[in-house]
Structure formats: structure tokens, C-alpha cells
mmCIF file of C-alpha atoms and ligand atoms in Angstrom:
data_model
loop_
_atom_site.group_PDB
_atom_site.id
_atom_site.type_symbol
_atom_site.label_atom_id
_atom_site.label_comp_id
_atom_site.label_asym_id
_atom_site.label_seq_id
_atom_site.Cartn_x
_atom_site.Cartn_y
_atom_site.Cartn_z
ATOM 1 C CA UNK A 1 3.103 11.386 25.320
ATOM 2 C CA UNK A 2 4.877 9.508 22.481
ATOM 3 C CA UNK A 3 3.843 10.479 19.158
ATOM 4 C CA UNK A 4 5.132 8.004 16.131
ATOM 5 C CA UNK A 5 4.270 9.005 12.980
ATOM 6 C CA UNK A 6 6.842 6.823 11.563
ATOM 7 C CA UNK A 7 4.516 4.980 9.538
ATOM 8 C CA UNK A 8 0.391 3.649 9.291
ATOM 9 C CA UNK A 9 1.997 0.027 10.614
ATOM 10 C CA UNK A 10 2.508 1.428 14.331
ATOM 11 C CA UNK A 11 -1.161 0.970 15.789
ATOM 12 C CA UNK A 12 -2.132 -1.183 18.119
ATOM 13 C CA UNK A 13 -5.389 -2.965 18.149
ATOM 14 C CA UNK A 14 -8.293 -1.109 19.858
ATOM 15 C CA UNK A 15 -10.100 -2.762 22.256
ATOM 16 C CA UNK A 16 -12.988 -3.424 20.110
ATOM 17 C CA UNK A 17 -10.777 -4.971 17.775
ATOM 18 C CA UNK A 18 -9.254 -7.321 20.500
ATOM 19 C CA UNK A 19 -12.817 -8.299 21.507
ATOM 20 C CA UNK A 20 -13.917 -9.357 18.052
ATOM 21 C CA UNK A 21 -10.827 -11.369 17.764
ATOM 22 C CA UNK A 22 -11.258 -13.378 21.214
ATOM 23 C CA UNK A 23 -14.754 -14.132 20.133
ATOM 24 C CA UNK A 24 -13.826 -15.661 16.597
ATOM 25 C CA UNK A 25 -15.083 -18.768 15.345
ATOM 26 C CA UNK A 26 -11.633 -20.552 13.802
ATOM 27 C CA UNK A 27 -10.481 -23.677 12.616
ATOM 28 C CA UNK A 28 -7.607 -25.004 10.380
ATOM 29 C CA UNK A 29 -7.087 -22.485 7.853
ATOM 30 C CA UNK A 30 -4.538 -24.793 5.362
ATOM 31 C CA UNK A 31 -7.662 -27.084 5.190
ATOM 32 C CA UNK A 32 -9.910 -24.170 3.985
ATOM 33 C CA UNK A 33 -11.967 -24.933 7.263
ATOM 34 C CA UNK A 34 -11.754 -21.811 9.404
ATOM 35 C CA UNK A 35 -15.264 -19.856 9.072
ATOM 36 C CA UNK A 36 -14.068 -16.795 10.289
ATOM 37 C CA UNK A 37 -10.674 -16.449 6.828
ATOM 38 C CA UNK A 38 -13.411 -17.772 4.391
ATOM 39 C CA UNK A 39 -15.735 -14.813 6.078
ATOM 40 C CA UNK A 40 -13.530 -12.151 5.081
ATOM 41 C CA UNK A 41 -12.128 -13.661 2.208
ATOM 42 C CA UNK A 42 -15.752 -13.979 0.557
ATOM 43 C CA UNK A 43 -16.569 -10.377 1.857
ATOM 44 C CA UNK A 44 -13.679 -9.080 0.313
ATOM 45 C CA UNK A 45 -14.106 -10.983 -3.229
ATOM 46 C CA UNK A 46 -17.805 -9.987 -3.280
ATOM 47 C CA UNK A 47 -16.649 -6.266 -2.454
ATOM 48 C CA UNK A 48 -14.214 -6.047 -5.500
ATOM 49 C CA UNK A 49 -16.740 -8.036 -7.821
ATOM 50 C CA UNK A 50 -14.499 -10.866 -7.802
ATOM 51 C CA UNK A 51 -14.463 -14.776 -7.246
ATOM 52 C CA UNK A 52 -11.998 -15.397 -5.075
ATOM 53 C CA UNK A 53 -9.719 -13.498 -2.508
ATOM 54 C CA UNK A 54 -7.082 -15.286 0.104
ATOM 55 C CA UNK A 55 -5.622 -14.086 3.353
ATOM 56 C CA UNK A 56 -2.123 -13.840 3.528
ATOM 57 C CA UNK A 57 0.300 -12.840 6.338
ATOM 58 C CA UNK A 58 1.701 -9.643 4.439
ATOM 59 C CA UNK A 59 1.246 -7.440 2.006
ATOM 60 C CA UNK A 60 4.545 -8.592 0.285
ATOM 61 C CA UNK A 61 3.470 -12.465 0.441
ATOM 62 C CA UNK A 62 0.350 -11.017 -1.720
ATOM 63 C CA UNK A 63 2.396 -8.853 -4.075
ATOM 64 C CA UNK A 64 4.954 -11.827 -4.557
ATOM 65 C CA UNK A 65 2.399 -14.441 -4.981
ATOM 66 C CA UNK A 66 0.448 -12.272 -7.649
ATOM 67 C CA UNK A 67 3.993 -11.842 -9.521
ATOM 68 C CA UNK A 68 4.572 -15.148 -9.735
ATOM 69 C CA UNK A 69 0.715 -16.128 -10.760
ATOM 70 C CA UNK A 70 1.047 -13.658 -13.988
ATOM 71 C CA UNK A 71 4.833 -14.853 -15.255
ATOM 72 C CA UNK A 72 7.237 -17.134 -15.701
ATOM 73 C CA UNK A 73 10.999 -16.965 -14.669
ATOM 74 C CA UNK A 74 13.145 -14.301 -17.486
ATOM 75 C CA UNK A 75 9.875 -12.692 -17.846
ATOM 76 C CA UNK A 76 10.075 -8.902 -17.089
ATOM 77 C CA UNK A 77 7.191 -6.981 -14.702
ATOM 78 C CA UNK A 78 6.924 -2.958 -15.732
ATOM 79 C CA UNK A 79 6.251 -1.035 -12.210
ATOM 80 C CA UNK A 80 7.251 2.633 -11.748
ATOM 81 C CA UNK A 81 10.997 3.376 -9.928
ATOM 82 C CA UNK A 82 8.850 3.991 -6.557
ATOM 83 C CA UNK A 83 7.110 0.632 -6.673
ATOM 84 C CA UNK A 84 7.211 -1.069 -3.503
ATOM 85 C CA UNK A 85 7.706 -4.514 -5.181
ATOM 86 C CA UNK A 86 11.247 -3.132 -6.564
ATOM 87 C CA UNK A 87 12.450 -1.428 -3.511
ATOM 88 C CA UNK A 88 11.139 -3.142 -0.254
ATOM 89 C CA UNK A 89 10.483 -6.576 -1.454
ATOM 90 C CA UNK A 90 13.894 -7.616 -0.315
ATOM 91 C CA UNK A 91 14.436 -8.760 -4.324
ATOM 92 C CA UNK A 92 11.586 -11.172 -3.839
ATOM 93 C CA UNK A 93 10.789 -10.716 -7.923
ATOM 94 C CA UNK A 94 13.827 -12.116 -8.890
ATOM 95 C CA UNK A 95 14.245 -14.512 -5.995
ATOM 96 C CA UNK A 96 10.787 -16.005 -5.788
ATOM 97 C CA UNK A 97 9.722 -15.456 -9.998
ATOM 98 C CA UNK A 98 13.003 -14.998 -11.680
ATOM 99 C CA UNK A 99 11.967 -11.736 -13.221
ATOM 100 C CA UNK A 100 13.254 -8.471 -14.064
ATOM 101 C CA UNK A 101 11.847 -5.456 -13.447
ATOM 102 C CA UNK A 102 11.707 -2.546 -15.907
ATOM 103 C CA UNK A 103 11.170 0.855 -14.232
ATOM 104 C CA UNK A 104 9.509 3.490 -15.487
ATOM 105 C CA UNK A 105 10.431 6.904 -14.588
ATOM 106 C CA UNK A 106 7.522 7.884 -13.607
ATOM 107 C CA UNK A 107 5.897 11.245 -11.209
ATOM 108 C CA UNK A 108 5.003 10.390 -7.440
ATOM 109 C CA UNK A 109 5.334 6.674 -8.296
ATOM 110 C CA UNK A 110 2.653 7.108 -11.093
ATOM 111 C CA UNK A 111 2.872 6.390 -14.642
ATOM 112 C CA UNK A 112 0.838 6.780 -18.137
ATOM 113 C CA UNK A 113 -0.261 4.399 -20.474
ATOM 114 C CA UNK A 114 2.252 5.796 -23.181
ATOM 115 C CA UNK A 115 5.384 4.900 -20.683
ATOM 116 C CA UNK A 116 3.857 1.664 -20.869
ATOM 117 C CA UNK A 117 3.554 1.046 -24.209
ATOM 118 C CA UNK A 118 7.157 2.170 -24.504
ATOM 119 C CA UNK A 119 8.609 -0.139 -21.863
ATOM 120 C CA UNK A 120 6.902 -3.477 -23.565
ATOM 121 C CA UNK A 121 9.693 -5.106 -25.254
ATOM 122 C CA UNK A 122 8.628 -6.625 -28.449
ATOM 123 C CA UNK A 123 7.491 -10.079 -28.344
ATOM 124 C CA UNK A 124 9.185 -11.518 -31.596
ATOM 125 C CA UNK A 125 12.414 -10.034 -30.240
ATOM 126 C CA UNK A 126 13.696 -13.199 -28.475
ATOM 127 C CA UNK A 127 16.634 -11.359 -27.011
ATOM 128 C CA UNK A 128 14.802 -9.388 -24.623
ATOM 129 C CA UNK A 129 13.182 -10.297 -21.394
ATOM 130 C CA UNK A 130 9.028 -11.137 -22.286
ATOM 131 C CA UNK A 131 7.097 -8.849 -21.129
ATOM 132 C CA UNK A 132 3.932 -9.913 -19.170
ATOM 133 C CA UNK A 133 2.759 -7.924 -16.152
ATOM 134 C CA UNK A 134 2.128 -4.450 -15.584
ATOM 135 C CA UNK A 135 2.067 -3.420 -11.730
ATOM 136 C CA UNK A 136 0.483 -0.251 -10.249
ATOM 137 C CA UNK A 137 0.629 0.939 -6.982
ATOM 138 C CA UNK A 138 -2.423 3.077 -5.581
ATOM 139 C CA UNK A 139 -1.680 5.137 -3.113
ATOM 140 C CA UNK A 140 1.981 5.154 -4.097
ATOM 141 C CA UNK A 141 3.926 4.862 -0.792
ATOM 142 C CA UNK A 142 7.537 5.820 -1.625
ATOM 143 C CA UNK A 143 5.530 8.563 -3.627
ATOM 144 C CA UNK A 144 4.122 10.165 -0.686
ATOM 145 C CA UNK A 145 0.822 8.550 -0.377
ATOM 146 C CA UNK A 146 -0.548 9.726 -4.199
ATOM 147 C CA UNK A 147 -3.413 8.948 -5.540
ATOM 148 C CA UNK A 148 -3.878 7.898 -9.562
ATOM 149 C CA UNK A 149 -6.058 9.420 -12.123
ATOM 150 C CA UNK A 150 -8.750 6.428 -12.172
ATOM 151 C CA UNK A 151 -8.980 7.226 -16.415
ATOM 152 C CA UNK A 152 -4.767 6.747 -16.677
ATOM 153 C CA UNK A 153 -5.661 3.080 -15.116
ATOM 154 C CA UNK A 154 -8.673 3.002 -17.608
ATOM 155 C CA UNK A 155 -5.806 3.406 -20.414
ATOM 156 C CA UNK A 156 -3.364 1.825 -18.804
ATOM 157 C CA UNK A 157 -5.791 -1.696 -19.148
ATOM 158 C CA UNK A 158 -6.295 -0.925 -22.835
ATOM 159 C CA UNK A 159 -2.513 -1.565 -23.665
ATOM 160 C CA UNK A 160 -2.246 -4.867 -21.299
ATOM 161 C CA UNK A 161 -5.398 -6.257 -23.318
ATOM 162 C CA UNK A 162 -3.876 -4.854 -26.869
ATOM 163 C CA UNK A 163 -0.436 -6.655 -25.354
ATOM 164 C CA UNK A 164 -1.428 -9.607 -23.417
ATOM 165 C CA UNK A 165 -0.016 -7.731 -20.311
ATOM 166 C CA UNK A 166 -1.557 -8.913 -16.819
ATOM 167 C CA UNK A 167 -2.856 -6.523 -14.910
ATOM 168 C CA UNK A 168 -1.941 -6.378 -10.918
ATOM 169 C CA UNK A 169 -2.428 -3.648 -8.526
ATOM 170 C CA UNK A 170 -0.667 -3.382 -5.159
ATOM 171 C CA UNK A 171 -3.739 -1.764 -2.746
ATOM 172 C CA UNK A 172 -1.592 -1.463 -0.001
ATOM 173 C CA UNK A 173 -3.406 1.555 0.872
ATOM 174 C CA UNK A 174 -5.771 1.195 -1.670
ATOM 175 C CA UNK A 175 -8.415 2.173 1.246
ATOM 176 C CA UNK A 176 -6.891 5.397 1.517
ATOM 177 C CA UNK A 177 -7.887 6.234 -2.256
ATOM 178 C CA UNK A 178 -10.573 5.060 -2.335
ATOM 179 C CA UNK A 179 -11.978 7.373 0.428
ATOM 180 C CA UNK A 180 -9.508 10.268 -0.539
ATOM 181 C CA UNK A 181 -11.263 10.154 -4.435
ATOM 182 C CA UNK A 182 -14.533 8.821 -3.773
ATOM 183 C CA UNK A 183 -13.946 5.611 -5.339
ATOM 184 C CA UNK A 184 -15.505 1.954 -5.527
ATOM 185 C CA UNK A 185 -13.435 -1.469 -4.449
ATOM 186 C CA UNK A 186 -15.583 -2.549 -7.775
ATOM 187 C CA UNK A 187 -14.492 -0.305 -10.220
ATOM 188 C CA UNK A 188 -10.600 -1.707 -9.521
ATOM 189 C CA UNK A 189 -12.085 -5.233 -9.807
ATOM 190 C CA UNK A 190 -13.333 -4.496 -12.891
ATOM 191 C CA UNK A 191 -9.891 -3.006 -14.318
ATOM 192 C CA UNK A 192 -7.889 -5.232 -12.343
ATOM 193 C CA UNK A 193 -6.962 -9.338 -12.780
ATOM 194 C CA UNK A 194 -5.244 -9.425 -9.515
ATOM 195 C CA UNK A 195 -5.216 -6.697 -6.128
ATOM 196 C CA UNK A 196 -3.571 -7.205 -3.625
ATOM 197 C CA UNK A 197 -4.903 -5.143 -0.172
ATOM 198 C CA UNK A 198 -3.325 -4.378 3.341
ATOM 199 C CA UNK A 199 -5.065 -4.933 6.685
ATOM 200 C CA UNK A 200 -2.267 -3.709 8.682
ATOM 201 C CA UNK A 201 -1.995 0.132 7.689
ATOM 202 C CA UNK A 202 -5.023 2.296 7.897
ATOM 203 C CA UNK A 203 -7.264 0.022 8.618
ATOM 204 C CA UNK A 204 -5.103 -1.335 11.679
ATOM 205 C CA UNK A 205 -4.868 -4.579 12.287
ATOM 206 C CA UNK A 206 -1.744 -6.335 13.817
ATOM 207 C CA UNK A 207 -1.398 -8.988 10.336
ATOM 208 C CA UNK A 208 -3.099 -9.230 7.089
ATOM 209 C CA UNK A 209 -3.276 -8.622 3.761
ATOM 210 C CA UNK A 210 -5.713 -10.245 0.889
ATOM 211 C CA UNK A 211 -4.883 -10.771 -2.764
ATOM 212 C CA UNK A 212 -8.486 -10.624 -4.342
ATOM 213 C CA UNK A 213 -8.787 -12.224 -8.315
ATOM 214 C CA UNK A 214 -9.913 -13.329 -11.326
ATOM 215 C CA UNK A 215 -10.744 -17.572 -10.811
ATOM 216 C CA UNK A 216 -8.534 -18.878 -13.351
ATOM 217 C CA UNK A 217 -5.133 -16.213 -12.420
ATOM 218 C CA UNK A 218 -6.424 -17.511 -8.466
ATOM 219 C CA UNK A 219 -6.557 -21.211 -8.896
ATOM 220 C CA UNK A 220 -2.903 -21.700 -8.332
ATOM 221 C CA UNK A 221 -2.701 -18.899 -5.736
ATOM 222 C CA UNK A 222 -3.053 -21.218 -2.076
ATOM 223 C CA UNK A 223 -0.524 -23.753 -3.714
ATOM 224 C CA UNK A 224 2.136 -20.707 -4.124
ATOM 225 C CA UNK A 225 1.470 -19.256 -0.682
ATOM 226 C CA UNK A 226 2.009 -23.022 0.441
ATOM 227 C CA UNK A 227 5.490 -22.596 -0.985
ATOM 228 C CA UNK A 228 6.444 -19.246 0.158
ATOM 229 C CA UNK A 229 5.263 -20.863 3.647
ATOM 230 C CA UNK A 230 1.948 -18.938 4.299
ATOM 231 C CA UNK A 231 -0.019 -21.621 4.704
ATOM 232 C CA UNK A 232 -1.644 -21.407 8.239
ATOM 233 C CA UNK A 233 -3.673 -22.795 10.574
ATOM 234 C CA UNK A 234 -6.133 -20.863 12.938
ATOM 235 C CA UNK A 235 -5.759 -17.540 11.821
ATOM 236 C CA UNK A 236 -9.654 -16.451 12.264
ATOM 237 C CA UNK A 237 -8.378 -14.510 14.942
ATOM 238 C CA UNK A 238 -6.432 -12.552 12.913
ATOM 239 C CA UNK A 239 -9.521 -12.273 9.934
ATOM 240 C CA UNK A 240 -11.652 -11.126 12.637
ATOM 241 C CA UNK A 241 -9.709 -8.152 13.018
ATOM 242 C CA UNK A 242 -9.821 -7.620 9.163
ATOM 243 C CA UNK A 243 -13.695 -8.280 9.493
ATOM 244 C CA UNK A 244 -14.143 -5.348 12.213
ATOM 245 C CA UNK A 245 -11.625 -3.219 10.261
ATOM 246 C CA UNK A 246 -13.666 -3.017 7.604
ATOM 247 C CA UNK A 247 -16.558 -2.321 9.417
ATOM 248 C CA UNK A 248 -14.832 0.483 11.849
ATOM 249 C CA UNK A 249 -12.100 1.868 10.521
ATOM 250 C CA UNK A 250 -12.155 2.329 6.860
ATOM 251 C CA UNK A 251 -14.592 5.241 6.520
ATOM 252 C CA UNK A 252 -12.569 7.332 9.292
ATOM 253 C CA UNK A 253 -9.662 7.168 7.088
ATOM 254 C CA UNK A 254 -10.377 10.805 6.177
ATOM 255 C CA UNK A 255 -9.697 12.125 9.419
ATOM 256 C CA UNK A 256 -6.138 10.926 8.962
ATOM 257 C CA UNK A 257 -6.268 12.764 6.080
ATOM 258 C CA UNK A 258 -7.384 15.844 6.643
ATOM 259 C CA UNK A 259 -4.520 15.655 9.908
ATOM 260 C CA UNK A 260 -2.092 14.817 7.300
ATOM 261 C CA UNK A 261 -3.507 18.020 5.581
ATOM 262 C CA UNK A 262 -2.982 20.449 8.537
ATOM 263 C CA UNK A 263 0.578 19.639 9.112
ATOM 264 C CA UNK A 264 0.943 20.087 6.177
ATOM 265 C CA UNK A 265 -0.233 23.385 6.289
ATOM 266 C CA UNK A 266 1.791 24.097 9.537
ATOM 267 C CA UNK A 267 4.816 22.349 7.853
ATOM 268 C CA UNK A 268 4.754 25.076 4.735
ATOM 269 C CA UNK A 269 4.615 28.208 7.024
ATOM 270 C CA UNK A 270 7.900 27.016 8.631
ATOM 271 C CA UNK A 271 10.887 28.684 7.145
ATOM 272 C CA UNK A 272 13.537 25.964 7.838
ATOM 273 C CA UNK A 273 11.211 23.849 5.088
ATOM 274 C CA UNK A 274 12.204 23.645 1.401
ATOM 275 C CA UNK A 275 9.318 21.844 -0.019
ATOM 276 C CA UNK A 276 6.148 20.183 1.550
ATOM 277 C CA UNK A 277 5.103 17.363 -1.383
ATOM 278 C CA UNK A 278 1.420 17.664 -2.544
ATOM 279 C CA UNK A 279 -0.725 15.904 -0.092
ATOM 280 C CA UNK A 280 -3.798 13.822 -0.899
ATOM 281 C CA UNK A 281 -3.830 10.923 1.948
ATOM 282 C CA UNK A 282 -1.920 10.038 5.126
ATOM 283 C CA UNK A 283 1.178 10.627 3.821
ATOM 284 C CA UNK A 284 3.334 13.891 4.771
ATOM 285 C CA UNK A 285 7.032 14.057 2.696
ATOM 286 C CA UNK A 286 8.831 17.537 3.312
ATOM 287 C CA UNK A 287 12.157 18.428 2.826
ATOM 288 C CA UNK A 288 14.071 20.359 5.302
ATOM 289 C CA UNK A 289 16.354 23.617 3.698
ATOM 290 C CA UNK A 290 19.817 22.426 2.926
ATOM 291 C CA UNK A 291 21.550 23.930 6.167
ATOM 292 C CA UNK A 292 19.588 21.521 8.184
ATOM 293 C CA UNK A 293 21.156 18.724 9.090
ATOM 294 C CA UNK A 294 18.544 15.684 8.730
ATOM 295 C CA UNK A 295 19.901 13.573 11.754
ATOM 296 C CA UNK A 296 20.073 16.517 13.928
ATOM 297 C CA UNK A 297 16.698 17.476 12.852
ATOM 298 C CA UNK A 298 15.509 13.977 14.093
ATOM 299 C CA UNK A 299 16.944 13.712 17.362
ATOM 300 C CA UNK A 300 15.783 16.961 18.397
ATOM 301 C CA UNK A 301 12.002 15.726 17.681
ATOM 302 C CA UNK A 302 13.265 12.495 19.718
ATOM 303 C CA UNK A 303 14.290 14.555 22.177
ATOM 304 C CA UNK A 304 10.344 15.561 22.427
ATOM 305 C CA UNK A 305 9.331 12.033 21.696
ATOM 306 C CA UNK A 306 8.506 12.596 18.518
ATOM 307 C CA UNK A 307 9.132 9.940 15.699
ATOM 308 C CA UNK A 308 9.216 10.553 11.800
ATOM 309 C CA UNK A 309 11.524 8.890 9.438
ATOM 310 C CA UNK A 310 14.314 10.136 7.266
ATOM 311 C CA UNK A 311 14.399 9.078 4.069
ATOM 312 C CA UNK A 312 17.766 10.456 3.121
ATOM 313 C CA UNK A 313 18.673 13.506 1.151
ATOM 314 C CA UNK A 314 17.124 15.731 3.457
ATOM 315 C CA UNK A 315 13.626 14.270 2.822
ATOM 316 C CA UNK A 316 11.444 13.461 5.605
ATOM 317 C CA UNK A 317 8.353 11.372 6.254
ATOM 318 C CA UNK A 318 5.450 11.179 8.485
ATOM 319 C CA UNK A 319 2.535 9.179 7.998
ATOM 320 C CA UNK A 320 -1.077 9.635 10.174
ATOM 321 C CA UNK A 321 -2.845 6.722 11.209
ATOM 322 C CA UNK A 322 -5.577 5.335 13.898
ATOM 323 C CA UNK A 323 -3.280 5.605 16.840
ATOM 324 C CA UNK A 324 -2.927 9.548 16.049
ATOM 325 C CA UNK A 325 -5.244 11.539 18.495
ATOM 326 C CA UNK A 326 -6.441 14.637 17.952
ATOM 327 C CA UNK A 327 -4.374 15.854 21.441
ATOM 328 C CA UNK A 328 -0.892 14.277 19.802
ATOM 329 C CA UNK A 329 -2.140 16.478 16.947
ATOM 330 C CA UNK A 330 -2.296 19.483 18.796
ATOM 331 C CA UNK A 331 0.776 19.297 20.653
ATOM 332 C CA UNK A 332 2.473 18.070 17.309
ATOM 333 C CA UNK A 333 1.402 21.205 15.138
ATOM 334 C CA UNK A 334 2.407 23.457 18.343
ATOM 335 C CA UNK A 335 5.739 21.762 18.415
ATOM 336 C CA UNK A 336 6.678 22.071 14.845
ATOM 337 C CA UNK A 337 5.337 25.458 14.834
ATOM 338 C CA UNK A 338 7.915 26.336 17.770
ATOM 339 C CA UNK A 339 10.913 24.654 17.038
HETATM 340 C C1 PLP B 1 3.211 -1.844 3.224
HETATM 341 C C2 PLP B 1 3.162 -2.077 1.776
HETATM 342 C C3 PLP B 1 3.136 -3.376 1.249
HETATM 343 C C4 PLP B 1 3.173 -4.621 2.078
HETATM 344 O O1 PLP B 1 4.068 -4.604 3.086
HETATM 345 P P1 PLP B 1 4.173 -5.764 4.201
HETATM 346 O O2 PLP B 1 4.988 -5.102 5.233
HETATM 347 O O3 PLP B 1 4.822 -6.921 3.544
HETATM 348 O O4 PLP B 1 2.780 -6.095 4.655
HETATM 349 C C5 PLP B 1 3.042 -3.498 -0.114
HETATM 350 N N1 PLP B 1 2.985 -2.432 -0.916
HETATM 351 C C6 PLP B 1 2.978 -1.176 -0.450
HETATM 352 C C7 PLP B 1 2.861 -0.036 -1.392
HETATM 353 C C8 PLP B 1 3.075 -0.953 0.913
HETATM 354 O O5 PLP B 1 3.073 0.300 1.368
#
């Protein structure tokens, strides 16, 4: 039994899943006529109380698009040192929008509204970057899968409307918070001009992500997914997936959760561990007590067939997700518990 817990991205679609995609209606998506994409595009606007949502391939096609519909190039973006944007975007805000980023140093990839006001550059002082676009990420990834205080975002909008700032939250595993704090797709839409969310984690589908907005920030949105070459054709297979995600696999999101929670639990008993980071979704970062050696550490769960991921400095990562049975569980919390 092969258990890889290397990250949400690893499941494979359930059978279910493959039958609702071998039964969808499609038809050519770049001329807006495939039933099945406007389905779960319209499903997803109406859930977030917005007009208009579009499918895109990845969640970093979304993220990049959205950057590029709120500035123009030598315009700065404010995102915390964890965002996901900054450091696994391949550079795609400079490359794509010709902006800089300027990082706060934020807690667990999260922010307050003061950092922000501090990071805005003045607007009359032409020899700094314009500021224009405030990102969040919720849950934080490279901040172990946190969740935000929903009245820091409330803030947080206040200074973008004082400042003219757009407004753009990367949802990657928005789903995650939502069920982990009890939360609404609405109330984001309502705080929000642009999210962007993932299909492909929790939820699990193969491909997907949506970038759900305002109709004026949206109208240019298709013609810059045509240029980053996301434009495609009969993709209802892949939005029926999305479609019977929603529908099956967002509410059991806790149980990867509360997983996440026990091996946690298991993880802090253990006296080769230094520090298990809070937990509040899927996300698990520990790190091991300095006369470990991280690599050795990993091969030996390899060894066992086990797969996390190292994320240098002694820190490790594991992340639950669909594909994670309760009997991997078992045998994983023994195993850790024995080693
Ligand atoms: C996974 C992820 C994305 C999108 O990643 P893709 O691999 O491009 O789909 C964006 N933001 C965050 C925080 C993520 O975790």
C-alpha cells in the first residue's frame, strides 16, 4: 500500500467522477459553445454572487490572468512572502504583467490591514512602482494550510477602496476554509473583485481552476487567457468533473481535516519532532529535531512507501486529500508512532 501525502494534487478521479465525465454534453469551448464549461462556470458565478466566472486549465493561469486584469506593467502587487503567486508562479508576475511584487512579512502567509497600508507606496511619488492590487491567499499553502480571520479581509477591503487597490484572492483551497470556518463562497464575492478557485486539490479533479468576477474587471479576462494560450476546445469533460466535485466532494473536506488533525496529534507525541505547526485544514508542516537528518528521514518513510515532502531546513510537509483512506491512515499513524 502506497501512501502519498505529498500534496492534495495526487488523486485520481473516482469512478463516479469518470462516469460523469464520459457522459458530458461538450462542444467548442473557445466559441463559448460547450454546455457543460458554461454549466459550471454559471454555477460557480451564481455561488460567489458574481456575474461571470471562466474555466481555466490551472490555478496559476487564473492567478496570472487576474494579475494582469487589475494592473499595468511597473505597477507593484502587495501579497505576503508565502504567496503562491511570488514563489511558484515560475515569475509569471513579472513575465506575463511586468510587475513587482512587494512582500509583506507576514504570519502563516497572512497579513493585516495595517501592513497594507504601510506597503502602498504613495501615488504622487512618481519614483516608486504604483501600487494597485492587493492579493490574499486563503488557505495559505506555503503557510501550512491557514485559514484568515474573515474581519482582517473585512479591513483589509477598507484600505483597497480608501486606495484604489484591487482586490484578488487566490482560493486555491479556498474550499478547505470555507468548510474548516463555516464560511459562505458569497461572503468572499462580496469582499472580493476577482477569486480565483482550484478544482484539482480537495475537490479532486484531474484539471481545473475558475477565476470568478466582477463584469467590468472580467470583460477582458477570455481575451488574456487567449494569450497565455488557454483557450480550449471541448473541455466539458473536464467541467463535468468540476460539476460532480462540487456536488461530492466538497462537504467531505472535513474528514481530511480532522485526519490532518490526528497526525498531528500522533506527530507531537513523537520525541524526534521539534515543532508540529498549528493545524486548521489538510495541511500537516512539522519539523524534525536538529539531529535528524531530513533526507534520511525521507527515505526511510520511502523505504515503507510512504511519501511526504521536504521543504528544506528540516521542515516537512504532508497534505490529506480524497485518495487518503481511513486504512492508509491507520497504518500511517502506527508507522510514525513506531519509527
Ligand atoms: C495549487 C495552488 C495554485 C495553483 O496551482 P496550479 O498548479 O497552477 O493549478 C495557486 N495558488 C495556491 C495557493 C495553490 O496552492
Amino acid at each position: 500500500m502506497t501512501i502519498d501525502l505529498r500534496s492534495d494534487t495526487v488523486t485520481k478521479p473516482t469512478s463516479g467522477m469518470l462516469q460523469a465525465m464520459m457522459a458530458a454534453k461538450v462542444g467548442d469551448d473557445v466559441y463559448k459553445e460547450d454546455p457543460t464549461v458554461n454549466e459550471l462556470e454559471n454555477r460557480l458565478a451564481k455561488m460567489f454572487g458574481k456575474p461571470k466566472a471562466l474555466f481555466f486549465p490551472t490555478g496559476s493561469m487564473a492567478n496570472q490572468t487576474a494579475i494582469k486584469l487589475h494592473t499595468n506593467p511597473g505597477d507593484q502587487v502587495i501579497c505576503d512572502k508565502y504567496a503562491h503567486i511570488y514563489n511558484y508562479e515560475g515569475g509569471g508576475a513579472s513575465f506575463n504583467s511586468g510587475v513587482s511584487c512587494k512582500l509583506v512579512d507576514g504570519h502563516r502567509g497572512m497579513f493585516t490591514a495595517q501592513q497594507v497600508e504601510a506597503s502602498i507606496n504613495p501615488p504622487d511619488f512618481y519614483h516608486s512602482p504604483l501600487t494597485k492590487l492587493v492579493e490574499v491567499e486563503n488557505t495559505t499553502n506555503k503557510g501550512g494550510g491557514a485559514c484568515w480571520d474573515f474581519e482582517e479581509l473585512i479591513k483589509i477591503k477598507q484600505v483597497c477602496l480608501k486606495h484604489n487597490l484591487g482586490y484578488h484572492l487566490d482560493g486555491a483551497r479556498l474550499w478547505n476554509a470555507l468548510v474548516a470556518k463555516n464560511e459562505t463562497p458569497k461572503q468572499y464575492g462580496e469582499l472580493f473583485q476577482t477569486i480565483s478557485v482550484c478544482l484539482s486539490k480537495g475537490l479532486g479533479c484531474p484539471v481545473g481552476s475558475v477565476l470568478i468576477g466582477d463584469e467590468d474587471i472580467m470583460q477582458n479576462a477570455i481575451r488574456i487567457r487567449k494569450i497565455l494560450g488557454g483557450g480550449m476546445r471541448q473541455i466539458g469533460y473536464l467541467a463535468a468533473a468540476g460539476l460532480y466535485a462540487l456536488d461530492h466532494h466538497f462537504e467531505r473536506l472535513k474528514e481530511d481535516h480532522d485526519k490532518a488533525k490526528d497526525i498531528g496529534k500522533t506527530l507531537e507525541k513523537q520525541q524526534w519532532i521539534k515543532k508540529v505547526e498549528l493545524i486548521e485544514t489538510n495541511i500537516v508542516i512539522f519539523e524534525l529535531n536538529d539531529d535528524i537528518n531530513e533526507t534520511e528521514f525521507l527515505n526511510k518513510l520511502k523505504d515503507k512507501q510512504i511519501y511526504i515532502i521536504g521543504m528544506g531546513s528540516n521542515k516537512l510537509r504532508m497534505v490529506t486529500h480524497l485518495d487518503y483512506t481511513s486504512q492508509m491512515h491507520e497504518r500511517f499513524l502506527k508507522t510514525i508512532s513506531t519509527l
